[in-house]
Amino acid sequence: MRVISKEALINEEIREKEVRVIDEDGTQLGILPIEEAMRLAGEKKQDLVLIAAQAKPPVCKILDYGKYRYEQQKREKDARKKQKIVQIKEIRLSTFIEGHDLQVKANNAAKFLKDGDKVKVSLRFKGRERGNVAAGEKVMRTFIEATADVSNVEKQPLLEGRSLIMVLAPKNDK
């Protein structure tokens, strides 16, 4: 059984009694019995394709099925090509990170954000650092300020287990 998509059928697969027929150049031929529509398609050495099954009466088009399928696949391929897949890059900080090290990591995050990726910033507390969550939050605020020109905070810093985690998204300046 040759099926174009989930609802489109061709030639003998169409089980309707009457269909609205459209020619290959887009002119409407009117509502015809299925036998008449099949005969017209056969005369033109084309296929009868059901393009709108939910319409009353269903709409069929006389066209070259192979060419139609090729053009449909080409459109889908172009649509996939134009999609931007957003990746999440991770940057790890420590509670007592030095200023220059923080700036280097902020520059890396800015580069990721300019490329259109999201950045997950995590700060893991080890041992006695767990008692000093305020220092970790201060580091996160400093990091947000360092990347403020290229990022929006998508998820505020939140303590999850032993880690303080936040997500930055690229800033949309349109």
mmCIF file of C-alpha atoms in Angstrom:
data_model
loop_
_atom_site.group_PDB
_atom_site.id
_atom_site.type_symbol
_atom_site.label_atom_id
_atom_site.label_comp_id
_atom_site.label_asym_id
_atom_site.label_seq_id
_atom_site.Cartn_x
_atom_site.Cartn_y
_atom_site.Cartn_z
ATOM 1 C CA MET A 1 0.000 0.000 0.000
ATOM 2 C CA ARG A 2 1.578 3.298 -1.137
ATOM 3 C CA VAL A 3 0.777 6.075 1.320
ATOM 4 C CA ILE A 4 2.111 9.655 0.998
ATOM 5 C CA SER A 5 1.532 10.576 4.613
ATOM 6 C CA LYS A 6 -0.742 9.402 7.397
ATOM 7 C CA GLU A 7 -3.918 10.524 5.610
ATOM 8 C CA ALA A 8 -3.054 10.910 1.898
ATOM 9 C CA LEU A 9 -3.763 7.985 -0.445
ATOM 10 C CA ILE A 10 -3.242 7.534 -4.184
ATOM 11 C CA ASN A 11 -5.216 5.989 -7.075
ATOM 12 C CA GLU A 12 -7.080 2.755 -6.136
ATOM 13 C CA GLU A 13 -6.510 3.304 -2.391
ATOM 14 C CA ILE A 14 -9.085 6.122 -2.382
ATOM 15 C CA ARG A 15 -12.387 4.636 -1.157
ATOM 16 C CA GLU A 16 -14.671 7.687 -1.559
ATOM 17 C CA LYS A 17 -17.637 7.718 -3.987
ATOM 18 C CA GLU A 18 -17.237 11.361 -5.033
ATOM 19 C CA VAL A 19 -14.233 13.666 -4.844
ATOM 20 C CA ARG A 20 -13.421 17.277 -5.678
ATOM 21 C CA VAL A 21 -10.739 17.112 -8.387
ATOM 22 C CA ILE A 22 -7.984 19.652 -8.984
ATOM 23 C CA ASP A 23 -5.798 19.536 -12.110
ATOM 24 C CA GLU A 24 -1.951 19.582 -11.967
ATOM 25 C CA ASP A 25 -1.929 23.324 -12.765
ATOM 26 C CA GLY A 26 -4.405 24.101 -9.936
ATOM 27 C CA THR A 27 -7.677 24.491 -11.865
ATOM 28 C CA GLN A 28 -10.716 22.916 -10.244
ATOM 29 C CA LEU A 29 -12.480 20.319 -12.376
ATOM 30 C CA GLY A 30 -15.394 20.065 -9.953
ATOM 31 C CA ILE A 31 -16.961 17.225 -7.958
ATOM 32 C CA LEU A 32 -16.661 13.968 -9.892
ATOM 33 C CA PRO A 33 -17.344 10.296 -9.209
ATOM 34 C CA ILE A 34 -14.123 8.458 -8.270
ATOM 35 C CA GLU A 35 -14.204 6.398 -11.503
ATOM 36 C CA GLU A 36 -14.308 9.578 -13.632
ATOM 37 C CA ALA A 37 -11.447 11.135 -11.629
ATOM 38 C CA MET A 38 -9.356 7.957 -12.031
ATOM 39 C CA ARG A 39 -10.048 7.950 -15.776
ATOM 40 C CA LEU A 40 -8.939 11.609 -16.118
ATOM 41 C CA ALA A 41 -5.727 10.890 -14.195
ATOM 42 C CA GLY A 42 -5.080 7.808 -16.376
ATOM 43 C CA GLU A 43 -5.547 9.813 -19.585
ATOM 44 C CA LYS A 44 -2.931 12.313 -18.449
ATOM 45 C CA LYS A 45 -0.608 9.508 -17.264
ATOM 46 C CA GLN A 46 -0.648 11.024 -13.768
ATOM 47 C CA ASP A 47 -1.696 9.834 -10.315
ATOM 48 C CA LEU A 48 -4.841 10.790 -8.392
ATOM 49 C CA VAL A 49 -3.665 11.865 -4.908
ATOM 50 C CA LEU A 50 -5.992 12.427 -1.949
ATOM 51 C CA ILE A 51 -4.699 15.661 -0.410
ATOM 52 C CA ALA A 52 -7.558 16.666 1.930
ATOM 53 C CA ALA A 53 -9.452 13.648 3.249
ATOM 54 C CA GLN A 54 -11.285 15.608 5.961
ATOM 55 C CA ALA A 55 -12.982 17.987 3.459
ATOM 56 C CA LYS A 56 -16.575 17.429 2.307
ATOM 57 C CA PRO A 57 -16.241 16.086 -0.369
ATOM 58 C CA PRO A 58 -12.595 14.952 -0.106
ATOM 59 C CA VAL A 59 -10.133 16.822 -2.345
ATOM 60 C CA CYS A 60 -7.951 14.947 -4.840
ATOM 61 C CA LYS A 61 -5.274 16.348 -7.113
ATOM 62 C CA ILE A 62 -4.032 14.964 -10.413
ATOM 63 C CA LEU A 63 -0.223 15.055 -10.327
ATOM 64 C CA ASP A 64 2.962 13.043 -10.770
ATOM 65 C CA TYR A 65 3.289 11.134 -7.483
ATOM 66 C CA GLY A 66 7.071 10.635 -7.755
ATOM 67 C CA LYS A 67 7.700 14.336 -8.360
ATOM 68 C CA TYR A 68 5.294 15.277 -5.548
ATOM 69 C CA ARG A 69 7.098 12.961 -3.107
ATOM 70 C CA TYR A 70 10.513 14.323 -4.168
ATOM 71 C CA GLU A 71 9.431 17.943 -3.651
ATOM 72 C CA GLN A 72 7.885 17.088 -0.285
ATOM 73 C CA GLN A 73 11.109 15.414 0.905
ATOM 74 C CA LYS A 74 13.152 18.375 -0.363
ATOM 75 C CA ARG A 75 10.967 20.805 1.648
ATOM 76 C CA GLU A 76 11.353 18.667 4.779
ATOM 77 C CA LYS A 77 15.147 18.525 4.306
ATOM 78 C CA ASP A 78 15.342 22.314 3.919
ATOM 79 C CA ALA A 79 13.245 22.777 7.054
ATOM 80 C CA ARG A 80 15.574 20.487 9.031
ATOM 81 C CA LYS A 81 18.600 22.351 7.681
ATOM 82 C CA LYS A 82 17.270 25.687 8.930
ATOM 83 C CA GLN A 83 16.611 24.422 12.466
ATOM 84 C CA LYS A 84 19.049 25.582 15.132
ATOM 85 C CA ILE A 85 19.727 22.908 17.705
ATOM 86 C CA VAL A 86 20.380 24.583 21.043
ATOM 87 C CA GLN A 87 22.997 22.831 23.084
ATOM 88 C CA ILE A 88 23.594 23.250 26.800
ATOM 89 C CA LYS A 89 27.214 23.865 27.702
ATOM 90 C CA GLU A 90 28.292 23.473 31.313
ATOM 91 C CA ILE A 91 30.708 25.633 33.259
ATOM 92 C CA ARG A 92 31.801 24.566 36.725
ATOM 93 C CA LEU A 93 32.805 27.039 39.371
ATOM 94 C CA SER A 94 34.190 26.613 42.868
ATOM 95 C CA THR A 95 33.201 28.425 46.027
ATOM 96 C CA PHE A 96 36.438 30.327 46.496
ATOM 97 C CA ILE A 97 37.395 31.004 42.866
ATOM 98 C CA GLU A 98 39.777 33.896 42.189
ATOM 99 C CA GLY A 99 38.596 36.938 40.243
ATOM 100 C CA HIS A 100 40.698 36.316 37.117
ATOM 101 C CA ASP A 101 39.666 32.652 36.930
ATOM 102 C CA LEU A 102 36.014 33.699 37.219
ATOM 103 C CA GLN A 103 36.516 36.234 34.399
ATOM 104 C CA VAL A 104 38.078 33.558 32.128
ATOM 105 C CA LYS A 105 35.092 31.268 32.732
ATOM 106 C CA ALA A 106 32.692 34.198 32.129
ATOM 107 C CA ASN A 107 34.438 34.900 28.797
ATOM 108 C CA ASN A 108 34.024 31.247 27.803
ATOM 109 C CA ALA A 109 30.340 31.404 28.764
ATOM 110 C CA ALA A 110 29.931 34.606 26.700
ATOM 111 C CA LYS A 111 31.443 32.826 23.688
ATOM 112 C CA PHE A 112 28.991 29.917 24.089
ATOM 113 C CA LEU A 113 26.057 32.329 24.473
ATOM 114 C CA LYS A 114 27.065 34.288 21.344
ATOM 115 C CA ASP A 115 27.034 30.988 19.422
ATOM 116 C CA GLY A 116 23.389 30.562 20.504
ATOM 117 C CA ASP A 117 23.926 27.866 23.131
ATOM 118 C CA LYS A 118 22.592 27.864 26.684
ATOM 119 C CA VAL A 119 25.023 27.685 29.597
ATOM 120 C CA LYS A 120 24.479 25.673 32.763
ATOM 121 C CA VAL A 121 26.607 27.074 35.566
ATOM 122 C CA SER A 122 27.183 24.723 38.476
ATOM 123 C CA LEU A 123 29.017 25.263 41.722
ATOM 124 C CA ARG A 124 29.614 22.130 43.786
ATOM 125 C CA PHE A 125 30.129 22.405 47.530
ATOM 126 C CA LYS A 126 32.739 20.019 48.939
ATOM 127 C CA GLY A 127 33.167 19.111 52.584
ATOM 128 C CA ARG A 128 32.929 22.127 54.897
ATOM 129 C CA GLU A 129 31.995 24.436 52.005
ATOM 130 C CA ARG A 130 28.393 23.217 52.400
ATOM 131 C CA GLY A 131 28.133 25.444 55.463
ATOM 132 C CA ASN A 132 29.071 28.494 53.380
ATOM 133 C CA VAL A 133 26.313 28.621 50.761
ATOM 134 C CA ALA A 134 26.308 32.442 50.905
ATOM 135 C CA ALA A 135 29.825 32.518 49.427
ATOM 136 C CA GLY A 136 28.630 30.317 46.546
ATOM 137 C CA GLU A 137 25.654 32.589 45.920
ATOM 138 C CA LYS A 138 28.008 35.594 45.863
ATOM 139 C CA VAL A 139 30.158 33.851 43.217
ATOM 140 C CA MET A 140 27.022 33.176 41.142
ATOM 141 C CA ARG A 141 25.906 36.831 41.375
ATOM 142 C CA THR A 142 29.374 37.960 40.279
ATOM 143 C CA PHE A 143 29.195 35.535 37.332
ATOM 144 C CA ILE A 144 25.766 36.884 36.332
ATOM 145 C CA GLU A 145 27.137 40.452 36.409
ATOM 146 C CA ALA A 146 30.153 39.408 34.294
ATOM 147 C CA THR A 147 27.922 37.922 31.573
ATOM 148 C CA ALA A 148 25.018 40.395 31.856
ATOM 149 C CA ASP A 149 25.645 41.983 28.432
ATOM 150 C CA VAL A 150 25.180 38.680 26.538
ATOM 151 C CA SER A 151 22.870 36.616 28.746
ATOM 152 C CA ASN A 152 19.525 36.403 30.495
ATOM 153 C CA VAL A 153 19.126 34.281 33.598
ATOM 154 C CA GLU A 154 16.715 31.526 32.551
ATOM 155 C CA LYS A 155 16.872 29.672 35.864
ATOM 156 C CA GLN A 156 17.976 31.486 39.014
ATOM 157 C CA PRO A 157 20.720 29.905 41.171
ATOM 158 C CA LEU A 158 19.091 27.098 43.131
ATOM 159 C CA LEU A 159 20.616 24.679 45.624
ATOM 160 C CA GLU A 160 20.093 21.104 44.421
ATOM 161 C CA GLY A 161 21.763 18.636 46.774
ATOM 162 C CA ARG A 162 25.442 19.623 47.036
ATOM 163 C CA SER A 163 25.354 21.909 43.985
ATOM 164 C CA LEU A 164 24.203 25.424 43.253
ATOM 165 C CA ILE A 165 22.887 25.425 39.679
ATOM 166 C CA MET A 166 21.674 28.140 37.313
ATOM 167 C CA VAL A 167 20.978 28.322 33.571
ATOM 168 C CA LEU A 168 21.844 31.271 31.318
ATOM 169 C CA ALA A 169 20.253 31.820 27.910
ATOM 170 C CA PRO A 170 21.494 34.061 25.086
ATOM 171 C CA LYS A 171 20.133 37.598 25.158
ATOM 172 C CA ASN A 172 17.812 38.411 22.260
ATOM 173 C CA ASP A 173 18.599 41.943 21.069
ATOM 174 C CA LYS A 174 16.158 42.249 18.188
#
